[in-house]
Amino acid sequence: FGAALRANRVSGEIQRLFAENPSAAPHQVLSSLNRYVRLTMARDAVFATAVCLRIDTRANTLEYANGGHPPSFLRSADARITRLEPDTYLLGVVDCDDYCPVCQTFPFHPGDALLAYTDGATEARDLAGEMITIDGLLQRLTELPAPPHRWPQALLHQVTTHRRAPAMDDTLLAAIYRV
């Protein structure tokens, strides 16, 4: 219950940020979220991760910043996959002056897709204790056919089948794609 409440608080802060500055770049959003988590949750040793992105369909670009979250996967229409690694700390771990997320820009054309997920997907353990891992999730993604809107459900099924037990952590997979 506590995690859901904290997620709701962060969600409210994101809504406030965009209400004040709808054109904020991903790295600016992460910096603001870091400040919020640092001031409101970090004193209780509560931290967060975040992926922030902005898609410009006119310029065919995706701007991306990652604050301590597992890497996302950018899959082009020709099935090439780019791993988008985190470029800064978890939210709330360091003071605002030391928090310097980088905003990277990638091509994002029709047919391209981005997959983001929580660590519950990669840390799912089978009966022998083996985790799926980030590389294992990446391998599963390379084997999935289009369309991308079915990837989260297909990967969640694979995670659940691998786990064969109740989840120990949240498991969320999300795909964003250009038609």
JSON list of C-alpha atoms in Angstrom, two decimals, residues 8-87:
[
{"chain": "A", "resi": 8, "resn": "ASN", "atom": "CA", "xyz": [0.51, 8.47, -6.57]},
{"chain": "A", "resi": 9, "resn": "ARG", "atom": "CA", "xyz": [2.42, 11.35, -4.96]},
{"chain": "A", "resi": 10, "resn": "VAL", "atom": "CA", "xyz": [5.07, 11.27, -7.70]},
{"chain": "A", "resi": 11, "resn": "SER", "atom": "CA", "xyz": [2.33, 11.11, -10.34]},
{"chain": "A", "resi": 12, "resn": "GLY", "atom": "CA", "xyz": [0.76, 14.24, -8.84]},
{"chain": "A", "resi": 13, "resn": "GLU", "atom": "CA", "xyz": [4.10, 16.00, -8.96]},
{"chain": "A", "resi": 14, "resn": "ILE", "atom": "CA", "xyz": [4.48, 15.07, -12.64]},
{"chain": "A", "resi": 15, "resn": "GLN", "atom": "CA", "xyz": [1.05, 16.55, -13.36]},
{"chain": "A", "resi": 16, "resn": "ARG", "atom": "CA", "xyz": [2.06, 19.75, -11.56]},
{"chain": "A", "resi": 17, "resn": "LEU", "atom": "CA", "xyz": [5.34, 19.95, -13.48]},
{"chain": "A", "resi": 18, "resn": "PHE", "atom": "CA", "xyz": [3.63, 19.67, -16.86]},
{"chain": "A", "resi": 19, "resn": "ALA", "atom": "CA", "xyz": [0.86, 22.07, -15.85]},
{"chain": "A", "resi": 20, "resn": "GLU", "atom": "CA", "xyz": [3.55, 24.66, -15.08]},
{"chain": "A", "resi": 21, "resn": "ASN", "atom": "CA", "xyz": [5.82, 23.84, -18.04]},
{"chain": "A", "resi": 22, "resn": "PRO", "atom": "CA", "xyz": [4.22, 21.64, -20.74]},
{"chain": "A", "resi": 23, "resn": "SER", "atom": "CA", "xyz": [7.33, 21.84, -22.92]},
{"chain": "A", "resi": 24, "resn": "ALA", "atom": "CA", "xyz": [9.78, 20.65, -20.25]},
{"chain": "A", "resi": 25, "resn": "ALA", "atom": "CA", "xyz": [12.52, 18.47, -21.67]},
{"chain": "A", "resi": 26, "resn": "PRO", "atom": "CA", "xyz": [12.96, 14.96, -20.23]},
{"chain": "A", "resi": 27, "resn": "HIS", "atom": "CA", "xyz": [16.12, 15.86, -18.31]},
{"chain": "A", "resi": 28, "resn": "GLN", "atom": "CA", "xyz": [14.36, 18.87, -16.76]},
{"chain": "A", "resi": 29, "resn": "VAL", "atom": "CA", "xyz": [11.48, 16.67, -15.61]},
{"chain": "A", "resi": 30, "resn": "LEU", "atom": "CA", "xyz": [13.92, 14.21, -14.01]},
{"chain": "A", "resi": 31, "resn": "SER", "atom": "CA", "xyz": [15.77, 17.02, -12.25]},
{"chain": "A", "resi": 32, "resn": "SER", "atom": "CA", "xyz": [12.50, 18.36, -10.85]},
{"chain": "A", "resi": 33, "resn": "LEU", "atom": "CA", "xyz": [11.40, 14.88, -9.78]},
{"chain": "A", "resi": 34, "resn": "ASN", "atom": "CA", "xyz": [14.76, 14.34, -8.10]},
{"chain": "A", "resi": 35, "resn": "ARG", "atom": "CA", "xyz": [14.25, 17.53, -6.11]},
{"chain": "A", "resi": 36, "resn": "TYR", "atom": "CA", "xyz": [10.73, 16.45, -5.12]},
{"chain": "A", "resi": 37, "resn": "VAL", "atom": "CA", "xyz": [11.79, 12.96, -4.01]},
{"chain": "A", "resi": 38, "resn": "ARG", "atom": "CA", "xyz": [14.86, 14.35, -2.23]},
{"chain": "A", "resi": 39, "resn": "LEU", "atom": "CA", "xyz": [12.74, 16.83, -0.25]},
{"chain": "A", "resi": 40, "resn": "THR", "atom": "CA", "xyz": [9.74, 14.62, 0.51]},
{"chain": "A", "resi": 41, "resn": "MET", "atom": "CA", "xyz": [10.75, 10.96, 0.57]},
{"chain": "A", "resi": 42, "resn": "ALA", "atom": "CA", "xyz": [14.51, 10.50, 0.79]},
{"chain": "A", "resi": 43, "resn": "ARG", "atom": "CA", "xyz": [14.63, 11.30, 4.51]},
{"chain": "A", "resi": 44, "resn": "ASP", "atom": "CA", "xyz": [12.68, 8.04, 4.96]},
{"chain": "A", "resi": 45, "resn": "ALA", "atom": "CA", "xyz": [15.13, 6.21, 2.65]},
{"chain": "A", "resi": 46, "resn": "VAL", "atom": "CA", "xyz": [12.52, 6.09, -0.11]},
{"chain": "A", "resi": 47, "resn": "PHE", "atom": "CA", "xyz": [13.88, 6.60, -3.61]},
{"chain": "A", "resi": 48, "resn": "ALA", "atom": "CA", "xyz": [12.46, 6.11, -7.10]},
{"chain": "A", "resi": 49, "resn": "THR", "atom": "CA", "xyz": [13.52, 5.49, -10.66]},
{"chain": "A", "resi": 50, "resn": "ALA", "atom": "CA", "xyz": [12.07, 7.12, -13.75]},
{"chain": "A", "resi": 51, "resn": "VAL", "atom": "CA", "xyz": [12.20, 7.11, -17.51]},
{"chain": "A", "resi": 52, "resn": "CYS", "atom": "CA", "xyz": [11.09, 10.29, -19.18]},
{"chain": "A", "resi": 53, "resn": "LEU", "atom": "CA", "xyz": [10.64, 10.75, -22.90]},
{"chain": "A", "resi": 54, "resn": "ARG", "atom": "CA", "xyz": [9.20, 13.13, -25.44]},
{"chain": "A", "resi": 55, "resn": "ILE", "atom": "CA", "xyz": [8.29, 12.10, -28.97]},
{"chain": "A", "resi": 56, "resn": "ASP", "atom": "CA", "xyz": [8.26, 14.59, -31.83]},
{"chain": "A", "resi": 57, "resn": "THR", "atom": "CA", "xyz": [6.42, 12.97, -34.75]},
{"chain": "A", "resi": 58, "resn": "ARG", "atom": "CA", "xyz": [7.20, 15.88, -37.07]},
{"chain": "A", "resi": 59, "resn": "ALA", "atom": "CA", "xyz": [10.94, 15.60, -36.50]},
{"chain": "A", "resi": 60, "resn": "ASN", "atom": "CA", "xyz": [10.81, 11.78, -36.10]},
{"chain": "A", "resi": 61, "resn": "THR", "atom": "CA", "xyz": [12.73, 11.95, -32.84]},
{"chain": "A", "resi": 62, "resn": "LEU", "atom": "CA", "xyz": [12.50, 10.57, -29.35]},
{"chain": "A", "resi": 63, "resn": "GLU", "atom": "CA", "xyz": [14.14, 12.51, -26.50]},
{"chain": "A", "resi": 64, "resn": "TYR", "atom": "CA", "xyz": [15.02, 10.23, -23.59]},
{"chain": "A", "resi": 65, "resn": "ALA", "atom": "CA", "xyz": [16.37, 10.58, -20.05]},
{"chain": "A", "resi": 66, "resn": "ASN", "atom": "CA", "xyz": [16.70, 7.77, -17.53]},
{"chain": "A", "resi": 67, "resn": "GLY", "atom": "CA", "xyz": [17.05, 8.30, -13.79]},
{"chain": "A", "resi": 68, "resn": "GLY", "atom": "CA", "xyz": [18.29, 4.97, -12.42]},
{"chain": "A", "resi": 69, "resn": "HIS", "atom": "CA", "xyz": [15.63, 2.87, -14.15]},
{"chain": "A", "resi": 70, "resn": "PRO", "atom": "CA", "xyz": [16.43, -0.37, -15.98]},
{"chain": "A", "resi": 71, "resn": "PRO", "atom": "CA", "xyz": [17.41, 0.29, -19.60]},
{"chain": "A", "resi": 72, "resn": "SER", "atom": "CA", "xyz": [14.63, 0.66, -22.15]},
{"chain": "A", "resi": 73, "resn": "PHE", "atom": "CA", "xyz": [14.86, -0.96, -25.57]},
{"chain": "A", "resi": 74, "resn": "LEU", "atom": "CA", "xyz": [14.37, 1.03, -28.75]},
{"chain": "A", "resi": 75, "resn": "ARG", "atom": "CA", "xyz": [13.50, -1.32, -31.62]},
{"chain": "A", "resi": 76, "resn": "SER", "atom": "CA", "xyz": [13.56, 0.13, -35.13]},
{"chain": "A", "resi": 77, "resn": "ALA", "atom": "CA", "xyz": [11.19, -0.98, -37.87]},
{"chain": "A", "resi": 78, "resn": "ASP", "atom": "CA", "xyz": [13.99, -3.14, -39.30]},
{"chain": "A", "resi": 79, "resn": "ALA", "atom": "CA", "xyz": [14.30, -4.97, -35.90]},
{"chain": "A", "resi": 80, "resn": "ARG", "atom": "CA", "xyz": [17.58, -3.35, -34.78]},
{"chain": "A", "resi": 81, "resn": "ILE", "atom": "CA", "xyz": [17.53, -2.81, -31.02]},
{"chain": "A", "resi": 82, "resn": "THR", "atom": "CA", "xyz": [19.28, -0.03, -29.14]},
{"chain": "A", "resi": 83, "resn": "ARG", "atom": "CA", "xyz": [19.61, -0.37, -25.37]},
{"chain": "A", "resi": 84, "resn": "LEU", "atom": "CA", "xyz": [18.91, 2.97, -23.65]},
{"chain": "A", "resi": 85, "resn": "GLU", "atom": "CA", "xyz": [20.87, 2.86, -20.40]},
{"chain": "A", "resi": 86, "resn": "PRO", "atom": "CA", "xyz": [20.31, 5.01, -17.32]},
{"chain": "A", "resi": 87, "resn": "ASP", "atom": "CA", "xyz": [22.52, 8.07, -17.28]}
]
